[in-house]
XYZ file of C-alpha atoms in Angstrom:
612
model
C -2.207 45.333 4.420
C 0.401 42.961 4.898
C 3.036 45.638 6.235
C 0.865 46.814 8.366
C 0.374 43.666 10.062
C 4.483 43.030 9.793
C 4.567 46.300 11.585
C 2.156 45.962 14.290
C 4.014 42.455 15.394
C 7.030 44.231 15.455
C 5.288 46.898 17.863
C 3.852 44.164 19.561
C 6.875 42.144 20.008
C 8.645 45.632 21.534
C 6.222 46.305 24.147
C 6.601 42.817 25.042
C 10.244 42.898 25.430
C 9.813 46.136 27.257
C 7.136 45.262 29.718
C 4.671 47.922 28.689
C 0.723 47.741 28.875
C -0.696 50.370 26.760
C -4.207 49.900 28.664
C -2.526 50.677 31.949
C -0.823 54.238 33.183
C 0.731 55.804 32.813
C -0.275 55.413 28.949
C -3.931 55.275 29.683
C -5.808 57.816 32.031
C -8.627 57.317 34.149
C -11.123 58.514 30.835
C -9.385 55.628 29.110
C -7.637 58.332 26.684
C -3.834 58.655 25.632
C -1.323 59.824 28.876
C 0.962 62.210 27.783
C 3.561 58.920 27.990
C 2.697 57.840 24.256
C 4.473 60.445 22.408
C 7.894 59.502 23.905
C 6.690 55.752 23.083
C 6.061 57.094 19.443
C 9.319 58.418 19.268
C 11.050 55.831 20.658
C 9.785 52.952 18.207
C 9.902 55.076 15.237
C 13.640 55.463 15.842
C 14.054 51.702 16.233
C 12.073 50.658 13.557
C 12.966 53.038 11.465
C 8.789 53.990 10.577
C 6.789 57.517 10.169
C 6.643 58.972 13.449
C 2.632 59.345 12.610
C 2.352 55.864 11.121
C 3.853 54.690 14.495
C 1.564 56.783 16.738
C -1.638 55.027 14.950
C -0.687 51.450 15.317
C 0.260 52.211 18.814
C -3.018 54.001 19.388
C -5.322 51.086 17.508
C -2.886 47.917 19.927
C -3.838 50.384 22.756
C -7.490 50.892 21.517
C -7.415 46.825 21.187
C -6.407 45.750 24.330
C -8.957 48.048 26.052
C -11.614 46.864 24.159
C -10.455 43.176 24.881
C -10.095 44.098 28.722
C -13.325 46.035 28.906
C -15.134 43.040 26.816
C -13.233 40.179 29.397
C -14.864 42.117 32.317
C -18.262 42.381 30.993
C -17.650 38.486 30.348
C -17.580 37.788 33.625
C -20.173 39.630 34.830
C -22.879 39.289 32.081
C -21.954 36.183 30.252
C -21.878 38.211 26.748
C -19.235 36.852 25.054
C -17.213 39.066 22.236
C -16.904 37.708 18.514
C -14.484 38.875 16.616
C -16.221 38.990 12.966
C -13.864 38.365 9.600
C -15.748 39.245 6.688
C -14.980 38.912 3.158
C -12.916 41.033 1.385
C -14.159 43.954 2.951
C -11.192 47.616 4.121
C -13.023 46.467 7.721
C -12.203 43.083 7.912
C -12.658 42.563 11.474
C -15.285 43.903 13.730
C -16.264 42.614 17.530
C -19.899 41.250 18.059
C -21.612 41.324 21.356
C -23.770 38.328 22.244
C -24.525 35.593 24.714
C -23.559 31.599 23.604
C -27.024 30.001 24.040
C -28.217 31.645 20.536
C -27.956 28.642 17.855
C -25.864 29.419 15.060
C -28.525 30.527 12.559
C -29.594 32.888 14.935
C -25.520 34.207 14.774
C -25.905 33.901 11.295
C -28.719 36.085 11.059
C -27.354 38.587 12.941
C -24.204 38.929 10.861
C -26.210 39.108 7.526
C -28.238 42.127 8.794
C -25.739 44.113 10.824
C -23.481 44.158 7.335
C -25.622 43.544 4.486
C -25.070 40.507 3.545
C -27.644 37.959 2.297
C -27.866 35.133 4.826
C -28.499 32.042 2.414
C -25.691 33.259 0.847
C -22.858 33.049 3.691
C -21.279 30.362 5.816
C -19.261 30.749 9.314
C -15.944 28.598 9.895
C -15.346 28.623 13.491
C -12.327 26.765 15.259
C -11.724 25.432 11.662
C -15.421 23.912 11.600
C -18.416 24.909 9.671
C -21.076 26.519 12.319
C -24.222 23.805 12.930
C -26.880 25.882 12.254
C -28.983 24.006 14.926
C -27.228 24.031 17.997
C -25.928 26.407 20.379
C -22.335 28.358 20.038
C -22.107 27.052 23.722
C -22.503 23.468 22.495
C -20.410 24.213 19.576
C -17.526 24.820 21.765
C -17.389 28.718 20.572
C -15.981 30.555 23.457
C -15.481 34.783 24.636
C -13.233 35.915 21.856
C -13.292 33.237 19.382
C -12.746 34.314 15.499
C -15.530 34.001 13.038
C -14.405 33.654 9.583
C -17.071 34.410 7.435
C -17.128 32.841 3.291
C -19.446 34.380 1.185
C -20.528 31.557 -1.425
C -20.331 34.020 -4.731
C -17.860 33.157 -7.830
C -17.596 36.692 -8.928
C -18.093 40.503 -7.892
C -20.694 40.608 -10.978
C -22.229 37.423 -9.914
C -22.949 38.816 -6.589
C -24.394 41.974 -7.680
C -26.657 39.842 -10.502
C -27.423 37.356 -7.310
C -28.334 39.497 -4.606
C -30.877 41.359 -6.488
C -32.987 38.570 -5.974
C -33.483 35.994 -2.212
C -34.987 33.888 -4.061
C -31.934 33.283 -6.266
C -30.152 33.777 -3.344
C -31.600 30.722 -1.044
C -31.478 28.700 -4.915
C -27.664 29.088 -4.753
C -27.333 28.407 -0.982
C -29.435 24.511 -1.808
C -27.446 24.049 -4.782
C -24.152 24.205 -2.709
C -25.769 22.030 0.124
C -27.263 19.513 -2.123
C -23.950 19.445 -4.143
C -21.970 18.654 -0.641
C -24.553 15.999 0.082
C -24.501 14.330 -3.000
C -20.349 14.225 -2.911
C -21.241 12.705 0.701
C -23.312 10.233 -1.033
C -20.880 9.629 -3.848
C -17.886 8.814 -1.500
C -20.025 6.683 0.797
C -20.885 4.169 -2.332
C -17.399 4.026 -3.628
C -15.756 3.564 -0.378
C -18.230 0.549 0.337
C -17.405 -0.795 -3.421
C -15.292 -4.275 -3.054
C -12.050 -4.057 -4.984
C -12.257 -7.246 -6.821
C -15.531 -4.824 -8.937
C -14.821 -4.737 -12.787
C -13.956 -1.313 -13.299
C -15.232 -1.292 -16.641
C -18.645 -1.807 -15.553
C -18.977 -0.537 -11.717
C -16.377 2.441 -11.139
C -14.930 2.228 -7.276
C -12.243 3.556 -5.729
C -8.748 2.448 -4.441
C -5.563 3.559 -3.018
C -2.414 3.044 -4.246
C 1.198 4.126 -3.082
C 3.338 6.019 -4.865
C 4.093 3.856 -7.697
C 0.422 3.152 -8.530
C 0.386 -0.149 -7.055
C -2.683 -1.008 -4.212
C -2.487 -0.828 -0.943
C -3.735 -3.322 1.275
C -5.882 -1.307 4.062
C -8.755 -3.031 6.351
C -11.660 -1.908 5.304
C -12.746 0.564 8.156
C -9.848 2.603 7.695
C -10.056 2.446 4.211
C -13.315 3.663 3.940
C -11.928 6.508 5.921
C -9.179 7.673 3.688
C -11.283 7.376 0.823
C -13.508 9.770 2.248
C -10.972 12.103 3.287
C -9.181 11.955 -0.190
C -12.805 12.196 -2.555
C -13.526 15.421 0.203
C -9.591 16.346 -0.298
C -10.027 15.849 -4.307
C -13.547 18.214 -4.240
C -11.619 20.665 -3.063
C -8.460 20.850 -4.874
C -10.696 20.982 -7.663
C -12.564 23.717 -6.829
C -9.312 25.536 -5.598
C -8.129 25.101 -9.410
C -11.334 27.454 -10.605
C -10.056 29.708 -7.728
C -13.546 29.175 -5.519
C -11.821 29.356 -2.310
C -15.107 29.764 -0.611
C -16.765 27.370 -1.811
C -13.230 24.682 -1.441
C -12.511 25.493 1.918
C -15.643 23.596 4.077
C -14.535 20.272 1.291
C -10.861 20.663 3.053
C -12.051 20.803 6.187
C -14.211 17.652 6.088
C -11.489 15.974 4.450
C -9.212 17.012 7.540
C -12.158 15.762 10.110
C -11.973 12.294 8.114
C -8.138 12.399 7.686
C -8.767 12.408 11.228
C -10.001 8.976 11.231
C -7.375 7.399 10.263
C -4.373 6.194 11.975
C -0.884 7.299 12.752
C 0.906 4.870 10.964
C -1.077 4.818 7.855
C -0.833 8.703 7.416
C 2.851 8.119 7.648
C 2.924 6.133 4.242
C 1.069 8.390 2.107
C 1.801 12.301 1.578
C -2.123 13.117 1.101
C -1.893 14.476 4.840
C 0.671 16.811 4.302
C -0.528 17.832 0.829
C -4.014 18.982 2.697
C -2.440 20.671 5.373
C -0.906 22.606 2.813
C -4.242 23.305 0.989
C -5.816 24.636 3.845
C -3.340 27.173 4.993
C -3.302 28.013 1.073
C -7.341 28.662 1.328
C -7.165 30.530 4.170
C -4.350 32.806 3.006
C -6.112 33.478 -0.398
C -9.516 34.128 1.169
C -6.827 36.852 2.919
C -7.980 35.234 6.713
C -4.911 33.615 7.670
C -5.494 35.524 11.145
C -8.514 33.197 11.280
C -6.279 30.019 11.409
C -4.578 30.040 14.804
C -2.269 26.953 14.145
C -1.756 27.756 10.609
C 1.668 27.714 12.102
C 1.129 24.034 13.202
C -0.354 22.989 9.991
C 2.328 23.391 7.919
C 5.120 21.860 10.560
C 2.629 19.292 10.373
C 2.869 19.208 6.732
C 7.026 19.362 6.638
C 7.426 16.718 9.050
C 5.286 14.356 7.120
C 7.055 15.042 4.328
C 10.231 14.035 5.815
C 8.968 10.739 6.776
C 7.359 10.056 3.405
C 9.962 11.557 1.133
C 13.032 10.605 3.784
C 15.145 13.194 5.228
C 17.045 14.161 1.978
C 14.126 12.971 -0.121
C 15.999 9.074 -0.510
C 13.020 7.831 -0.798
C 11.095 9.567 -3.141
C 14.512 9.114 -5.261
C 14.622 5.421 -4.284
C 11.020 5.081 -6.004
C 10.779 7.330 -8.872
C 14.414 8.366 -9.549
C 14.070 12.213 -8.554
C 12.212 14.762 -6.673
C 12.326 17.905 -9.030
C 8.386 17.018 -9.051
C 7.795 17.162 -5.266
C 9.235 20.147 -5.103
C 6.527 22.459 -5.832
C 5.170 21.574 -2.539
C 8.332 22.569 -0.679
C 7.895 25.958 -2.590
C 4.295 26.560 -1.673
C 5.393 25.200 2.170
C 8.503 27.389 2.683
C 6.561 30.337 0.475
C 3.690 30.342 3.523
C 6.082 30.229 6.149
C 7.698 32.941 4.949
C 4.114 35.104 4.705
C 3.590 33.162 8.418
C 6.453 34.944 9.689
C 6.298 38.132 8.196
C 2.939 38.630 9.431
C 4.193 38.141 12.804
C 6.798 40.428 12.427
C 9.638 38.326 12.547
C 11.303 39.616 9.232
C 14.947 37.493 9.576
C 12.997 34.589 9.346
C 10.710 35.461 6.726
C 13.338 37.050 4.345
C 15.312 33.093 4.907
C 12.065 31.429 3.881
C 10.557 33.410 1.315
C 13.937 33.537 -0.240
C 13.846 29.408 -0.625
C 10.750 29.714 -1.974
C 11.973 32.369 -4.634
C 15.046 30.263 -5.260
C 12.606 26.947 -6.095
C 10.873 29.146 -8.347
C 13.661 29.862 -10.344
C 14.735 26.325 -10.142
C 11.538 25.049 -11.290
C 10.002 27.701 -13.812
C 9.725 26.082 -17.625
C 10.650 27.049 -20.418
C 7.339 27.319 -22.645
C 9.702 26.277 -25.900
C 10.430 22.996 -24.212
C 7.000 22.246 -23.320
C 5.680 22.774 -26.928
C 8.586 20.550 -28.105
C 7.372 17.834 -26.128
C 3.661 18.580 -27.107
C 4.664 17.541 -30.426
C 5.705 14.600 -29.728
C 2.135 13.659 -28.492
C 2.481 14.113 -24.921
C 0.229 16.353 -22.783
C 1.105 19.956 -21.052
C 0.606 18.270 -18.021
C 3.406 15.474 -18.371
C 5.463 17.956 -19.889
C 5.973 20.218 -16.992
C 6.392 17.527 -14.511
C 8.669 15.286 -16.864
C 10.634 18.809 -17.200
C 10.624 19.706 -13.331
C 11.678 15.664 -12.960
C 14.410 15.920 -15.432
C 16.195 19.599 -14.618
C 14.573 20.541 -18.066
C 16.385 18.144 -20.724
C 13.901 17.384 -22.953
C 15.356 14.288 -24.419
C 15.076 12.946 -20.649
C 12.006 14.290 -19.827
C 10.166 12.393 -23.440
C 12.589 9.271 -21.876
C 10.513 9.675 -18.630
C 7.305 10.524 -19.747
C 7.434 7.043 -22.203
C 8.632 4.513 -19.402
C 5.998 6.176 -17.164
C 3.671 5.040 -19.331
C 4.709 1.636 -20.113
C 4.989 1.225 -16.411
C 1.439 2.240 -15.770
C 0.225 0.092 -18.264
C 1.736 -2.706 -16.621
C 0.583 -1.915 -12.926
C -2.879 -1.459 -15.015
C -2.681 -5.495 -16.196
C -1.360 -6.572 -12.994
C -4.159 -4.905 -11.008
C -6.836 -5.902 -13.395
C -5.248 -9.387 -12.665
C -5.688 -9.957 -9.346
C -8.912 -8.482 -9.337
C -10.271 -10.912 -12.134
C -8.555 -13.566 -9.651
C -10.340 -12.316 -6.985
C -13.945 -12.224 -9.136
C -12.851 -15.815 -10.116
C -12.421 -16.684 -6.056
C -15.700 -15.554 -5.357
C -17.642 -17.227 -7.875
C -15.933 -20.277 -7.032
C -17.342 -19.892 -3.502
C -20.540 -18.691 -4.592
C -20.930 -21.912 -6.971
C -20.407 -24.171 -3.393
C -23.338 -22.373 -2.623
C -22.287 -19.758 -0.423
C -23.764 -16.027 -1.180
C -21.401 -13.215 -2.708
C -21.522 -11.209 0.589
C -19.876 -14.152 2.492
C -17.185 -15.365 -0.374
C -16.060 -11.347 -0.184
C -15.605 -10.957 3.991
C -13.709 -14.610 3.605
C -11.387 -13.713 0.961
C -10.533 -10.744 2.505
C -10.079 -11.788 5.990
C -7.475 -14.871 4.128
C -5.721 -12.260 2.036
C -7.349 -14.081 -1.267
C -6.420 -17.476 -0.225
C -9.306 -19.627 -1.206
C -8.945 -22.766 0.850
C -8.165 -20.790 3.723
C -11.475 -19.091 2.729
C -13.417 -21.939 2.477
C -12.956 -22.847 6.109
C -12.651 -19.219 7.625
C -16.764 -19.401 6.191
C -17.139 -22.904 7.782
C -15.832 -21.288 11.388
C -17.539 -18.246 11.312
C -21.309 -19.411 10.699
C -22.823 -16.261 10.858
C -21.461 -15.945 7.457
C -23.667 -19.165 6.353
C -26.720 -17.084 6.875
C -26.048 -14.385 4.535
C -28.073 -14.724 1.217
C -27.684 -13.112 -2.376
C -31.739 -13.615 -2.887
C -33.492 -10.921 -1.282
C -36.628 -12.973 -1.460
C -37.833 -13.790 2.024
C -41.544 -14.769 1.096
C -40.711 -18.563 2.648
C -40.079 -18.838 6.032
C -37.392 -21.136 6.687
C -39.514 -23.318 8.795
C -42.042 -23.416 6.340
C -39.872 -24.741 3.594
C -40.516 -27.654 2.344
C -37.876 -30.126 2.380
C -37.379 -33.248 0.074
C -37.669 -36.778 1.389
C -34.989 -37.378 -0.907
C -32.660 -34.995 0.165
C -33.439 -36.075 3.702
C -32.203 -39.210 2.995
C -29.246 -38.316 1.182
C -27.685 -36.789 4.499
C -29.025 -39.531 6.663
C -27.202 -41.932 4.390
C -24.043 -39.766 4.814
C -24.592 -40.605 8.918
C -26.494 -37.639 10.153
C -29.743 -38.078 11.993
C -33.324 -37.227 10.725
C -33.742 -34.300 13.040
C -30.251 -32.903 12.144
C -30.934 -33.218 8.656
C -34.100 -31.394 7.852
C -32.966 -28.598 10.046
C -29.940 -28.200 8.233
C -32.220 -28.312 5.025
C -34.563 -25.810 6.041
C -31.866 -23.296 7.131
C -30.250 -23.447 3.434
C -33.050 -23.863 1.440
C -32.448 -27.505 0.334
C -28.707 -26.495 -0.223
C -27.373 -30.641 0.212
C -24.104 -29.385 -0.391
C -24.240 -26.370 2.328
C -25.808 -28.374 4.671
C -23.466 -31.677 4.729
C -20.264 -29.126 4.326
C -21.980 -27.321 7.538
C -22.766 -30.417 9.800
C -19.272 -32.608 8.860
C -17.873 -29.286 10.103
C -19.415 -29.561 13.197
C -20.385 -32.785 14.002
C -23.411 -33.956 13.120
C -25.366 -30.884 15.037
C -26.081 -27.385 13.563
C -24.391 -24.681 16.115
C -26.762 -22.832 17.875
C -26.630 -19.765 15.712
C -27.850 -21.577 12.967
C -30.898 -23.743 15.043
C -33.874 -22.439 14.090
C -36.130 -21.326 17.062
C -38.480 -23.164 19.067
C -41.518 -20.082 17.816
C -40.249 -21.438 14.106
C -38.274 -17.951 13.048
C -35.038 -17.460 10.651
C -31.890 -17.564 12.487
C -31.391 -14.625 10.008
C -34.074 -12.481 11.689
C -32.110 -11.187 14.528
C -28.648 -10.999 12.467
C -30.623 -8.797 9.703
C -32.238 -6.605 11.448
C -28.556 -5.963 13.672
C -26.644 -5.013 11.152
C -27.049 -3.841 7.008
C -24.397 -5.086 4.867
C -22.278 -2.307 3.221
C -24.105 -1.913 -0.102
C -27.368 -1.015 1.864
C -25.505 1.137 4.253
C -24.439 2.869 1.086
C -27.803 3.695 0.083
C -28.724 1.257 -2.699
C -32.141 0.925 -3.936
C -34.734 -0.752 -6.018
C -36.276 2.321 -7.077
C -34.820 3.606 -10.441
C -35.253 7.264 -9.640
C -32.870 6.452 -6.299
C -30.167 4.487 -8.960
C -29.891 7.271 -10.927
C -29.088 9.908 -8.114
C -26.735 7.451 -7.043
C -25.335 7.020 -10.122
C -25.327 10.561 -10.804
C -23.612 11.527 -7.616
C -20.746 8.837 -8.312
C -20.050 10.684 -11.333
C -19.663 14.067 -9.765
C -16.936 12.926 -7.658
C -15.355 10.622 -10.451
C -15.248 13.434 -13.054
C -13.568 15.412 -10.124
C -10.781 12.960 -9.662
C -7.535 13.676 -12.131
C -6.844 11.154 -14.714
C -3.130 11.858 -13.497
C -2.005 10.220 -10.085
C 0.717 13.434 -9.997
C -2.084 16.084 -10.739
C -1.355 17.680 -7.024
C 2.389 18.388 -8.082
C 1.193 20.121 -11.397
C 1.506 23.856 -10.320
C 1.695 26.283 -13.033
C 3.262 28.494 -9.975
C 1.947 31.801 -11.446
C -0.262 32.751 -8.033
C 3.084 31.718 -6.157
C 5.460 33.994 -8.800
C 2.896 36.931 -8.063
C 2.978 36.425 -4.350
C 6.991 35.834 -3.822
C 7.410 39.086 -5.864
C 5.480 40.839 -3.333
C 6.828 39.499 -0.100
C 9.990 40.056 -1.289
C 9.426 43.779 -1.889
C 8.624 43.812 1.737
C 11.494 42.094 3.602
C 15.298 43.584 3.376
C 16.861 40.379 1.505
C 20.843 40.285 3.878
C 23.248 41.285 1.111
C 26.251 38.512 0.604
């Protein structure tokens, strides 16, 4: 399959040079057959590229074939409005076969079509198009599908003997389909409630997510876009784990919402992590094990994408990477699987110099970085795990006294990052309740803190000048209006003793619940006189009223609850993407490299490696 493709480029890229259009004469008559012009093309190419004079005289015959079907279906475009599909369905000898139909149908309607034109089950399928999963409720117009777009079609089986114990049955069928859907939506959920969760959360009680660079120390990220990244990482993480179990179906629509939330995020912050680049990776990968990498038009693009973030992550002779862990023997496994796909990228468009020079890299890290299973079991007896083995080994050239040198100050360096993040986020608890015992709620001690970069007297009066902040309140129990509350004579006079007037006074009181200390701090900070966000109205409602019912603080946008039944999903889908997420922070670079050994052999039985 993949010489035939090599081959047809090459064809492709000769009738190119030459000028020639198959679909025109003299090579095409009137009745659209063969002129008597092919068989001196035949000849002529099979000489040149040195292939089977019949081999040569069917790929010419299926490009000319091709481009009159393309022509024919371009024409009838324009006329009728009946665009042409081209279908890619799973690991079928037929991979790819045209569909007729117009682009107001809504994508279940496409999907329904598919499923009974080729037998498939249509609970059991979904359609990437223009590297997004098809919405099955709008149009392929509003989709942005256009005439000859490329439908990649995943069918959501494990297993040949899964599918043929599956499909006996719709019922099981449209069971599997919700399971996937509901699992996507609860990792949705899951990521949603960690990337609200406030870092200065005990861990040990409330798990939430961070990001940290390279060395395993935080980084500080405002909160919008860091709710972003840790979106596009849990979606990123999803996926790599299901690519592990080799469920490249079910992986790929995980990579591609991580991509649409990588997105999100900006330039500069992309620039400082290598997730991006690790992604781009994954997706080509998917794509070229689900054997549709002609569904990917900028598969190309993706992976220069992925090289030059590299360089500026790693540094242009990896001095970086080298600067902060001492090597790059780790990293590069990614440069493998990277030069390894270009190589397949340009041997499937027939441009074999090229892919001979890249595949041969990739064969050449492979050597570099295969392990010996003797020095792996050594170091398994000295308690370490497989994992840190092989990367210790790849980080070290394989000395094994070096690598158990490694693998021990990795540790102890861990360990320490551990105490001094646990630190400052017992400081930070310790901040907040110092705020919150001067009476202001949780929700406002957290936006201060964070908008001072911890400082805590900077805090205290970013609160005081912001008073929206004031009205926020830990006690969700509204039953007292606030101009219903009743106020203490006493307290009264304990701020009109301080200088502030009657009226002033039992305002203030009534807006924080006979807070004395709240309301003093509040009018000394702005003298003498509530401001008017605070002033409760003429009609007698909470100045809360119309903040509350503008905006929902984080936790509720995550979806928190009273009800018990709505904890537990909660809980429950927090766990799904937690047990997902590698106990190592170097998991990505772990790559047995057994797919890629298989794969290089095979390339390289294709291209003629240039003898030295």
């Amino acid at each position: 399959m993949a010489q035939k493709k090599y081959l047809i480029a090459k064809l492709t890229s000769c009738l190119r040079e030459d000028k020639i259009q198959l679909w025109k004469p003299p090579y095409t008559n009137e009745k659209k057959e063969a002129g008597k012009e092919m068989k001196e093309l035949v000849q002529k190419y099979s000489s040149k590229l040195n292939i089977n004079e019949n081999d040569t005289e069917n790929m010419l015959e299926e490009i000319r074939c091709k481009a009159i079907e393309r022509g024919t279906g371009n024409e009838n475009f324009k006329v009728t409005g009946i665009a042409r599909l081209d279908i890619y369905l799973p690991r079928r000898k037929s991979r790819k076969i045209p569909l007729e139909t117009n682009l107001l149908i809504t994508g279940k309607e496409l999907r329904s079509q598919i499923a009974q034109e080729h037998a498939l089950k249509e609970n059991a399928i979904k359609i990437i198009i223009n590297k997004k999963q098809l919405d099955l409720g709008k149009t392929l117009g509003d989709q942005g599908v256009t005439h000859n777009a490329k439908v990649m079609v995943l069918q959501l089986e494990q297993s040949d003997e899964e599918t043929k114990r599956r499909v006996q049955e719709e019922e099981l069928q449209c069971k599997k389909e919700k399971e996937i859907n509901d699992k996507m939506q609860r990792t949705k959920k899951g990521l949603e409630i960690l990337a609200e969760r406030e870092e200065y959360l005990d861990p040990d009680s409330v798990p939430y997510l961070d990001i940290a660079n390279q060395t395993g120390r935080s980084i500080e990220i405002p909160p919008q876009a860091k709710k972003a990244l840790v979106l596009a990482m849990g979606y990123h993480e999803k996926g790599r784990a299901l690519m592990k179990k080799k469920e490249y179906e079910i992986a790929l629509p995980y990579l591609l919402d991580a991509d649409k939330h990588f997105c999100e995020c900006s330039t500069e912050l992309l620039n400082t992590v290598d997730n991006y680049a690790v992604l781009q990776l994954d997706i080509v990968w998917c794509y070229f094990r689900l054997e549709q990498l002609d569904c990917l038009d900028d598969a190309e693009k993706k992976l220069s994408t992925a090289h030059r973030c590299f360089q500026r992550c790693y540094g242009e002779n990896h001095e970086r990477l080298i600067d902060i862990k001492g090597s790059y023997g780790r990293e590069k496994v990614l440069f493998l699987r990277l030069y390894l796909l270009q190589g397949i990228g340009h041997y499937h468009s027939g441009r074999e110099k090229e892919a001979a020079e890249y595949i041969q890299k990739a064969s050449h890290l492979y050597e570099e970085l295969s392990i010996d299973p003797d020095k792996v079991s050594r170091l398994l007896l000295l308690g370490f795990s497989e994992q840190e083995a092989r990367l210790a080994l790849r980080a070290c050239h394989g000395n094994v006294e070096h690598a158990a040198n490694l693998i021990t100050n990795r540790r102890e360096e861990k360990a320490q990052i551990r105490r001094e993040e646990r630190a400052k986020r017992r400081q930070r608890l310790e901040d907040i309740n110092t705020l919150k015992s001067m009476g202001y709620s949780e929700r406002a001690a957290q936006v201060a803190l964070r908008n001072t970069h911890g400082n805590l007297d900077q805090a205290f009066q970013f609160i005081l000048d912001n008073p929206e902040l004031l009205l926020e309140d830990d006690d969700d129990d509204d039953s007292v209006a606030l101009d219903q509350f009743q106020v203490s004579q006493e307290s009264i006079d304990q701020l009109m003793y301080m200088g502030f007037s009657r009226e002033s006074a039992e305002q203030a009181l009534k807006v924080f619940k006979g807070n004395i200390h709240l309301a003093s701090q509040t009018l000394a900070h702005y003298g003498g006189v509530l401001p008017a966000s605070l002033q409760l109205s003429p009609e007698g409602s909470s100045p809360s009223e119309e903040s509350a019912s503008s905006k929902d603080s984080p936790t509720e946008s995550a979806g928190s609850s009273s009800s018990p039944t709505d904890e537990d999903m909660e809980t429950d889908a927090v766990n799904e993407i937690l047990e997902d997420i590698p106990e190592h922070e170097e998991d990505y670079l772990d790559l047995t490299l057994e797919e890629e050994e298989q794969i290089i052999n095979e390339y390289l039985s294709y291209i003629q490696v240039p003898q030295h």
